[in-house]
Coordinates of C-alpha atoms and ligand atoms in Angstrom, one line a residue:
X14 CA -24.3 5.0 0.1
X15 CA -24.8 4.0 3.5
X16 CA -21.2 3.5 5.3
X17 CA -19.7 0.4 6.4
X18 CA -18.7 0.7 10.5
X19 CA -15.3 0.0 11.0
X20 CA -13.5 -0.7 14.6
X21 CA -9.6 -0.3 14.8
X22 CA -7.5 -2.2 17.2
X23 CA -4.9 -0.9 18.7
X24 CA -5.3 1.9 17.5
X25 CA -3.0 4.3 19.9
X26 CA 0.1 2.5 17.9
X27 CA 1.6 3.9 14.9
X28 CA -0.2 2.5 12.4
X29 CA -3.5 2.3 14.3
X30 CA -3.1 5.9 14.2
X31 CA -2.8 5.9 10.4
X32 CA -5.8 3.9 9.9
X33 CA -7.7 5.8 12.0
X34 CA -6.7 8.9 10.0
X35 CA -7.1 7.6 7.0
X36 CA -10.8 5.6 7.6
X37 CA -12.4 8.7 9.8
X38 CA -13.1 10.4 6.5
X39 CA -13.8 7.9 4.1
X40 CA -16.4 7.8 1.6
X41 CA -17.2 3.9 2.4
X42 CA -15.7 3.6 6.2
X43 CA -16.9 5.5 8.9
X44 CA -14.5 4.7 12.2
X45 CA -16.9 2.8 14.9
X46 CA -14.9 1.3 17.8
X47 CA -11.3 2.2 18.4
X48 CA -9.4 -0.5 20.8
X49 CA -5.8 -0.1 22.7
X50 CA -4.6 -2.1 25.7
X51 CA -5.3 -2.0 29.1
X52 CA -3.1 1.6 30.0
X53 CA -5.8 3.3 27.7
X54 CA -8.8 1.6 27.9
X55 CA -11.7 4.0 29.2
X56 CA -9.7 7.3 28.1
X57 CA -10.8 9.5 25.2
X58 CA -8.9 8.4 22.4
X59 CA -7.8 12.2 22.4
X60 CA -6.2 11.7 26.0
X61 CA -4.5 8.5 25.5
X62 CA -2.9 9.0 22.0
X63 CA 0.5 10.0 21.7
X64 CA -0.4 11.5 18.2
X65 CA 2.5 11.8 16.3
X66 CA 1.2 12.2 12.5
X67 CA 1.8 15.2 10.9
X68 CA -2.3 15.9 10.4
X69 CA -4.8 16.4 13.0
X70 CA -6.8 14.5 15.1
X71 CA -10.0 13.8 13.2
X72 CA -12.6 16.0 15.2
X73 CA -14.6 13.2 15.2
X74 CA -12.6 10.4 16.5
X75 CA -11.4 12.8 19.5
X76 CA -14.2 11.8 21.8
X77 CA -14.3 8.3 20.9
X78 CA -13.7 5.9 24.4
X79 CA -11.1 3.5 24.0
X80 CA -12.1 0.0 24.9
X81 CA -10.7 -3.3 25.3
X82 CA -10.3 -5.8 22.6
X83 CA -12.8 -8.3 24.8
X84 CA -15.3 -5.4 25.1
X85 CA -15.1 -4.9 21.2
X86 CA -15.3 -9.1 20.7
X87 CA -19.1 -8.7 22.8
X88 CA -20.0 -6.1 20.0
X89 CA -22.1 -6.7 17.2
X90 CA -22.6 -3.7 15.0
X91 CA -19.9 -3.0 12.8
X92 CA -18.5 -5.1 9.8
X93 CA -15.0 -4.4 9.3
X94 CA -12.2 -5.3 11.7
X95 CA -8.6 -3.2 10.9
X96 CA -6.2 -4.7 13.6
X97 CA -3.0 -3.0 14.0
X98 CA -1.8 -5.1 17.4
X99 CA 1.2 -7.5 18.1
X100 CA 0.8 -10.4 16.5
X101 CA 0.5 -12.5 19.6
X102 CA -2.3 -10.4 20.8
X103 CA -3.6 -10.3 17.2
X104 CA -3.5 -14.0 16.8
X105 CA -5.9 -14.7 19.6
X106 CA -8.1 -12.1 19.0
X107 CA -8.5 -12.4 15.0
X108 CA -9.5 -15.9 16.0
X109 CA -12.5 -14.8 17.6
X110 CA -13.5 -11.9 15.1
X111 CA -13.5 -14.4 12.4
X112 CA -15.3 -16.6 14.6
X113 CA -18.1 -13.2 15.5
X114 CA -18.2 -13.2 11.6
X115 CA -16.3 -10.2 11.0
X116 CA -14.2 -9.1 7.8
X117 CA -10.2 -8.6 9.4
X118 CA -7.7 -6.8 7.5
X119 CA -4.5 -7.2 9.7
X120 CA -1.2 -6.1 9.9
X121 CA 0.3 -8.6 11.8
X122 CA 2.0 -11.2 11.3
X123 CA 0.5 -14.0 12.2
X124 CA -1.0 -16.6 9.8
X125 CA 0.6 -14.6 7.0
X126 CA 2.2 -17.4 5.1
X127 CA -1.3 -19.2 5.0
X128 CA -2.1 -20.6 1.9
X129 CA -6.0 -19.9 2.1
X130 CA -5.0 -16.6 3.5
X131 CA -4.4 -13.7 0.6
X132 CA -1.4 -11.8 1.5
X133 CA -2.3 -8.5 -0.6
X134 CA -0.7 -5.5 -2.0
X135 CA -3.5 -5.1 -4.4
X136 CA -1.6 -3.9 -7.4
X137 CA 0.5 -7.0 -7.2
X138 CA -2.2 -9.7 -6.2
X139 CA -5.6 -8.5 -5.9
X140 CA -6.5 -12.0 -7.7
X141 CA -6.0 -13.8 -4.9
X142 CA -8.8 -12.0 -2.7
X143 CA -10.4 -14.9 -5.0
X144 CA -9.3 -17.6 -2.3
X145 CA -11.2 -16.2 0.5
X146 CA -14.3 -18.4 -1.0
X147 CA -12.1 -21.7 0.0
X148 CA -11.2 -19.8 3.1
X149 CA -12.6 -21.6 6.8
X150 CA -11.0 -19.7 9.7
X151 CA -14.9 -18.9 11.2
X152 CA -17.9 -17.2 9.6
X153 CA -15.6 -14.3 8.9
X154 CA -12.9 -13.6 6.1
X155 CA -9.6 -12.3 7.0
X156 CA -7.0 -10.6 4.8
X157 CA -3.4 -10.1 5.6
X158 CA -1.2 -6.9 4.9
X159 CA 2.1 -7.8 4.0
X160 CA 5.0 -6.6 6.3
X161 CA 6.2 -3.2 5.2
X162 CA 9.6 -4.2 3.4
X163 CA 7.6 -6.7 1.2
X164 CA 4.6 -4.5 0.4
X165 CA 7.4 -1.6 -1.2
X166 CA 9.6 -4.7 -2.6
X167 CA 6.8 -6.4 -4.4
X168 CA 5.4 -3.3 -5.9
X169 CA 8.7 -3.3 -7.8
X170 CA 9.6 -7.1 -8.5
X171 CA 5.8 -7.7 -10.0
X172 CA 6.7 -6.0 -13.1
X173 CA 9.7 -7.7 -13.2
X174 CA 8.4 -10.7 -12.8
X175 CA 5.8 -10.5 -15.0
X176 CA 7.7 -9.2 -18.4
X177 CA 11.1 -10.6 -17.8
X178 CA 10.9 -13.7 -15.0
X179 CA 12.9 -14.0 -12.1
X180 CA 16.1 -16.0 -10.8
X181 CA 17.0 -14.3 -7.7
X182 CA 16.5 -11.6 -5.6
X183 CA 19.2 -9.7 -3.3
X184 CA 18.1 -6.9 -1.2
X185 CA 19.6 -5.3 1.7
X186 CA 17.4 -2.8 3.4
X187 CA 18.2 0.7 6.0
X188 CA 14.9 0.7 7.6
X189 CA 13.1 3.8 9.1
X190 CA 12.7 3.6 13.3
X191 CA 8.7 3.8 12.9
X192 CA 9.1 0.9 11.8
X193 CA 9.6 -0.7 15.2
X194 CA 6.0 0.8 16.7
X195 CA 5.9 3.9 19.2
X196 CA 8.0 2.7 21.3
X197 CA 10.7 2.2 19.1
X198 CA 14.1 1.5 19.2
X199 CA 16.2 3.4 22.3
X200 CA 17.6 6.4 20.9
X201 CA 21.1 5.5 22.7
X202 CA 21.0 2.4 20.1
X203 CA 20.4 4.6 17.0
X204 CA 21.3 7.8 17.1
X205 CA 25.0 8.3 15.5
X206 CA 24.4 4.4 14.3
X207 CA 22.8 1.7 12.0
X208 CA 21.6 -1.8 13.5
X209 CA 23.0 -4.3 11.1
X210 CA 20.3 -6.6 12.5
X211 CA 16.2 -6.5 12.6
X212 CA 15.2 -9.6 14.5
X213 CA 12.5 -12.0 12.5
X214 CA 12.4 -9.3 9.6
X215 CA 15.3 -11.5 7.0
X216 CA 12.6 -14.2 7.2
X217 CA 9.6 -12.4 6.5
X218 CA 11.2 -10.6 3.4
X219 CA 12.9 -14.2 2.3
X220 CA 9.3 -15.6 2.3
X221 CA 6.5 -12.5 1.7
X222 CA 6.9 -11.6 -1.6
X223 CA 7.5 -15.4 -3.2
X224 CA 3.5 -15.9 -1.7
X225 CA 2.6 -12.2 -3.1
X226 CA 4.0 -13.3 -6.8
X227 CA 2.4 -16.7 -6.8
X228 CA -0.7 -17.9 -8.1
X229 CA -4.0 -18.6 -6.0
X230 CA -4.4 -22.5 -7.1
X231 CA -7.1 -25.0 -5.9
X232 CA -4.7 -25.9 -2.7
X233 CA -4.6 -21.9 -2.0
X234 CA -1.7 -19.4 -3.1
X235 CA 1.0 -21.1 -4.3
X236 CA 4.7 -19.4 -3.8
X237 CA 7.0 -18.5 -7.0
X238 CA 9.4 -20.2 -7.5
X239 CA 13.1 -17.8 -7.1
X240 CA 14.9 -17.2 -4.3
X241 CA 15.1 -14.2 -2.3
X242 CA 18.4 -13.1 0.0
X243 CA 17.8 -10.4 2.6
X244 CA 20.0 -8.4 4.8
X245 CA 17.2 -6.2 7.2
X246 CA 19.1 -3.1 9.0
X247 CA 17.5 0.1 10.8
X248 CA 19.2 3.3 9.8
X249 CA 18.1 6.9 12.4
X250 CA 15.4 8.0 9.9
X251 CA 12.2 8.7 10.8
X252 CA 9.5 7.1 8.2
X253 CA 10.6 5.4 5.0
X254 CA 12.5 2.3 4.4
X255 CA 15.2 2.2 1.4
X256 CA 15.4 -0.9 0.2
X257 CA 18.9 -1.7 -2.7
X258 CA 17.8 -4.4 -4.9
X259 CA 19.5 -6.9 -6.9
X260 CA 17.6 -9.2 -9.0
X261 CA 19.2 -11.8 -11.5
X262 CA 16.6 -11.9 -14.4
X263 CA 15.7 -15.1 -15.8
X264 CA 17.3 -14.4 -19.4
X265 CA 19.6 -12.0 -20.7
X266 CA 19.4 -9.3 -23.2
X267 CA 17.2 -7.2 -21.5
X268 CA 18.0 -3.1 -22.4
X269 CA 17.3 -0.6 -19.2
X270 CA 14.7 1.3 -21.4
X271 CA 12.8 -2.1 -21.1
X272 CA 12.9 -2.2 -17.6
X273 CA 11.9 1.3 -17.3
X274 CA 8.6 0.4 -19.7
X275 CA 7.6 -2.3 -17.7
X276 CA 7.5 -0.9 -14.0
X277 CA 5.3 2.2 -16.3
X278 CA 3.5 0.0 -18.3
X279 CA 0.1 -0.2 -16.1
X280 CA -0.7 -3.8 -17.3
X281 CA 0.7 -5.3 -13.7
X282 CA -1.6 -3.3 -12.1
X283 CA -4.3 -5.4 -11.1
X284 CA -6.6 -2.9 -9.4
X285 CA -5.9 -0.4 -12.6
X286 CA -9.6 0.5 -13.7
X287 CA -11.5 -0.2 -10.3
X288 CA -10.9 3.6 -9.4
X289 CA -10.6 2.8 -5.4
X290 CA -10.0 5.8 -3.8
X291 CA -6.6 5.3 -1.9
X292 CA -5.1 3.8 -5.1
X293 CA -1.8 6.0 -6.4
X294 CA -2.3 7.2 -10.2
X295 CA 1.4 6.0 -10.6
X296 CA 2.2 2.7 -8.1
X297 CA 5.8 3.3 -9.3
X298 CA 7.8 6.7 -10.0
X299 CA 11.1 6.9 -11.6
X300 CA 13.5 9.0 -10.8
X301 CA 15.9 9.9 -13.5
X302 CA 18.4 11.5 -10.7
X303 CA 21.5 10.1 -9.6
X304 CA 20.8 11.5 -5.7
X305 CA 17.0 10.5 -5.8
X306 CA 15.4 8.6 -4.0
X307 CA 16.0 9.9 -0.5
X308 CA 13.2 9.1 2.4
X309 CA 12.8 12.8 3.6
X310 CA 12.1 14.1 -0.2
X311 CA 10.1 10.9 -1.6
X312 CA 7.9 9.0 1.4
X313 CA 5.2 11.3 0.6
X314 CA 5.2 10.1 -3.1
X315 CA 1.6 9.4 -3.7
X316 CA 0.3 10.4 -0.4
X317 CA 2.4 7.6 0.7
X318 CA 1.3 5.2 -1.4
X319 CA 3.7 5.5 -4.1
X320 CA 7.0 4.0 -4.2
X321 CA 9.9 6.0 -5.6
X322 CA 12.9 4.1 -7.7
X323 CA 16.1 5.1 -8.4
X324 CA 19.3 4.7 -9.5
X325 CA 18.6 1.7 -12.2
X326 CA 21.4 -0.2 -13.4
X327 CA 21.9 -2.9 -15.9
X328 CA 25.3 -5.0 -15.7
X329 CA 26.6 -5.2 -19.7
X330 CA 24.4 -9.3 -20.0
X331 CA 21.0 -7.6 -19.7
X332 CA 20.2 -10.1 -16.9
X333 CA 21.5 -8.3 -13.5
X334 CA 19.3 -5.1 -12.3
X335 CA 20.2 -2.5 -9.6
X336 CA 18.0 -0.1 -7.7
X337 CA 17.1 1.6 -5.1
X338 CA 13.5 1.6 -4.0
X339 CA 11.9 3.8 -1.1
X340 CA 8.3 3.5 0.1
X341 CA 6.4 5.1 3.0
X342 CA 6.5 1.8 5.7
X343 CA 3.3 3.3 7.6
X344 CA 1.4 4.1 4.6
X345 CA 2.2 1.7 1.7
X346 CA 3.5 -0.9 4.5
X347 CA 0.7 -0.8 6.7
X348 CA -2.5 1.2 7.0
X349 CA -2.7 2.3 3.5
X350 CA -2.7 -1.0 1.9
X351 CA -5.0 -1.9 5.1
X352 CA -7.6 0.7 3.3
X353 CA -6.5 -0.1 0.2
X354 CA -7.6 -3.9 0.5
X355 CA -10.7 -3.2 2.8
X356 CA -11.5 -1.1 -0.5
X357 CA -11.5 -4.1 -3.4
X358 CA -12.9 -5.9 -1.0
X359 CA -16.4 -3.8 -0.6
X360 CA -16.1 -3.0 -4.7
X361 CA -16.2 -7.0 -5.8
X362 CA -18.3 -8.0 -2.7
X363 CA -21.0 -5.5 -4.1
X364 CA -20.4 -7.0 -7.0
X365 CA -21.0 -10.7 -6.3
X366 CA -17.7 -11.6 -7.4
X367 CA -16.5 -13.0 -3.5
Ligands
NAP24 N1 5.3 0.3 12.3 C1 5.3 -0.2 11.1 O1 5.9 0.3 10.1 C2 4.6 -1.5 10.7 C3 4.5 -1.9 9.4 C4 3.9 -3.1 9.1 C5 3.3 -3.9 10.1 N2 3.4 -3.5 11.4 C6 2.7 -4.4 12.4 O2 1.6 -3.7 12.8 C7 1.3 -4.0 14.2 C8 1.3 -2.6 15.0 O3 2.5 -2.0 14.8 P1 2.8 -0.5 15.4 O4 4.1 -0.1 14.8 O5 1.6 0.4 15.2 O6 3.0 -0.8 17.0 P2 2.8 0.1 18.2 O7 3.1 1.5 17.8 O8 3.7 -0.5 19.3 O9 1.3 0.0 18.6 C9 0.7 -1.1 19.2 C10 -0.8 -0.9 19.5 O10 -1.3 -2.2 20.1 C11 -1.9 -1.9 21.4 N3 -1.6 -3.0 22.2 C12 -0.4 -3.5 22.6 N4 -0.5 -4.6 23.4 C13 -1.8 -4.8 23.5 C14 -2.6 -5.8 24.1 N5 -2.1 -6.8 24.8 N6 -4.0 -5.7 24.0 C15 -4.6 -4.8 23.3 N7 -3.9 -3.8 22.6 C16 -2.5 -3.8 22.7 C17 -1.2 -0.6 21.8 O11 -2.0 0.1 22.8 P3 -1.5 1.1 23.9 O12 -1.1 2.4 23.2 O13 -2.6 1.2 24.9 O14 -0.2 0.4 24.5 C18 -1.1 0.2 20.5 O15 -2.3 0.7 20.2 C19 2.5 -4.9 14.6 O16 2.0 -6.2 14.5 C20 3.6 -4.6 13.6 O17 4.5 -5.7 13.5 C21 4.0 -2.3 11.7

């Protein structure tokens, strides 16, 4: 099978770094164009990284020369676009992809509560890829990856929502420093600390996941219908964000060995048959341990793609859950759900279905 070419845009960042590791040996994606900002354009991607992933370089990304998102916009021979930028940067350049005909998968977060723009964690929604047909933002398609606390958080509520409904949704998150780019947050600020505040993230979380567990009607995705209240705090670890989650059920009388049979039960899992290969075997893993989950022991759940829950509780009504739930925010937050979209999206497009 010939490959599709694939550029990555800003890809000296964290998570442009994880896409390009994770597309430059690929079985469908082979890594075309890599794009930072001006301190690194004309370097070797080699020189002007500040690779911090625990693999390699991919030998043969090393010698690839950064160029400029304009450069990249006067390009015509790749087909995939994976942009991993700021989301004002992003919003004026997806623009212009979409308008140059190109398929975006993007991480920012721009244009995310779109109605004609799928929002997907594709265990939880890969349905409404469906509403890229009514979609006209240019020639192209774009598809939006959901900010990292919602992609972990929906992996858990869609089960939920699906076998007992939903009321309301309380979650306070401790949130890994990755999580605010390369750059992060000064280590004067966090070290020693916790930030009881991440600026714009309480809104994204409020409104993400209510467009991830709605249905794709003619007017585009529509939202469900519960409420969600977020607290959003950043805690001194490295990768991983904890999320401890209330949700008021919609009836009572539900047992915990219910619960635990519908976060296993694979029927939520919408991509569960299409074998794409950066799919998890298990989306969700329990931990039966009282000390578990814990972001040094269980990011790497799934090669990052897994989400680890613990600690589930049921108040003596049946209708009041606990847990804790821990997902890799660079993986499962960002460039693997990136992959794992750009993935359903080649397997139905072969297929005629978009
Ligand atoms: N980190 C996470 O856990 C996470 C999770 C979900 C979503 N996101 C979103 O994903 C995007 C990237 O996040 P990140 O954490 O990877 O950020 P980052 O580490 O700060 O990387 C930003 C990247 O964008 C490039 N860039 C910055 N300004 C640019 C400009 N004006 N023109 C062209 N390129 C520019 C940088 O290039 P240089 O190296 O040359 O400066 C770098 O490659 C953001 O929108 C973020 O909100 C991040």
């Amino acid at each position: 099978m010939d490959k599709y070419r694939v550029a990555v845009l800003g890809a000296t960042g964290l998570v442009g770094q994880k896409f390009v590791s994770l597309l430059s040996n690929h079985k469908m994606f082979e890594v075309a164009y890599l794009t930072a900002s001006e301190r690194s354009i004309g370097k070797l991607y080699s020189e002007a990284v500040s690779w911090l992933l625990p693999e390699e370089i991919p030998e043969n990304v090393k010698d690839l020369k950064l160029i400029s998102n304009q450069e990249l916009l006067n390009l015509e021979d790749y087909d995939f676009a994976f942009t991993a930028l700021p989301s004002d940067e992003a919003a004026i350049v997806e623009q212009k992809l979409l308008e140059n005909g190109k398929v975006v998968v993007s991480n920012s977060s721009n244009w995310r509560m779109d109605p004609l723009i799928p929002l997907l964690n594709p265990e939880v929604n890969a349905d409404h890829i469906f509403v890229l047909k009514k979609q006209k933002h240019g020639k192209g398609k774009i598809i939006k990856v959901p900010n990292c606390t919602s992609a972990i958080l929906t992996l858990t509520l869609k089960p939920i929502y699906d076998a007992f409904g939903i009321k309301k949704v309380v979650v306070t998150t401790m949130q890994a420093l990755s999580g605010a780019g390369i750059h992060g947050v000064p280590s004067m600020y966090i070290i020693d600390n916790l930030l009881p505040n991440i600026q714009g993230e309480e809104e994204k979380v409020e409104n993400e996941p209510k467009k991830m567990l709605g249905t794709a009607g003619i007017e585009g995705i529509e939202p469900a219908d519960f409420q969600i209240y977020p607290t959003t705090t950043r805690v001194p670890v490295l990768y991983g964000h904890t999320e401890s989650v209330l949700v008021e059920l919609a009836n009572g009388g539900v047992t915990i060995d219910e619960v635990k049979a519908a976060m296993k039960r694979n029927s939520w899992n919408k991509i569960n048959g299409l074998h794409l290969p950066t799919a998890p075997s298990e989306p969700i893993i329990l931990r039966a341990e009282e000390d578990r989950p814990q972001p040094r022991l269980d990011r790497g759940a799934g090669n990052g793609m897994s989400v680890s829950v613990g600690r589930l509780r049921l108040d003596s009504s049946g209708k009041v859950l606990r847990y804790i739930v821990l997902g890799d925010n660079i993986v499962r937050g960002a460039a693997g759900t990136g992959v794992l979209i750009a993935e359903l999206f080649v397997t139905l497009n072969e297929r005629g279905e978009i």
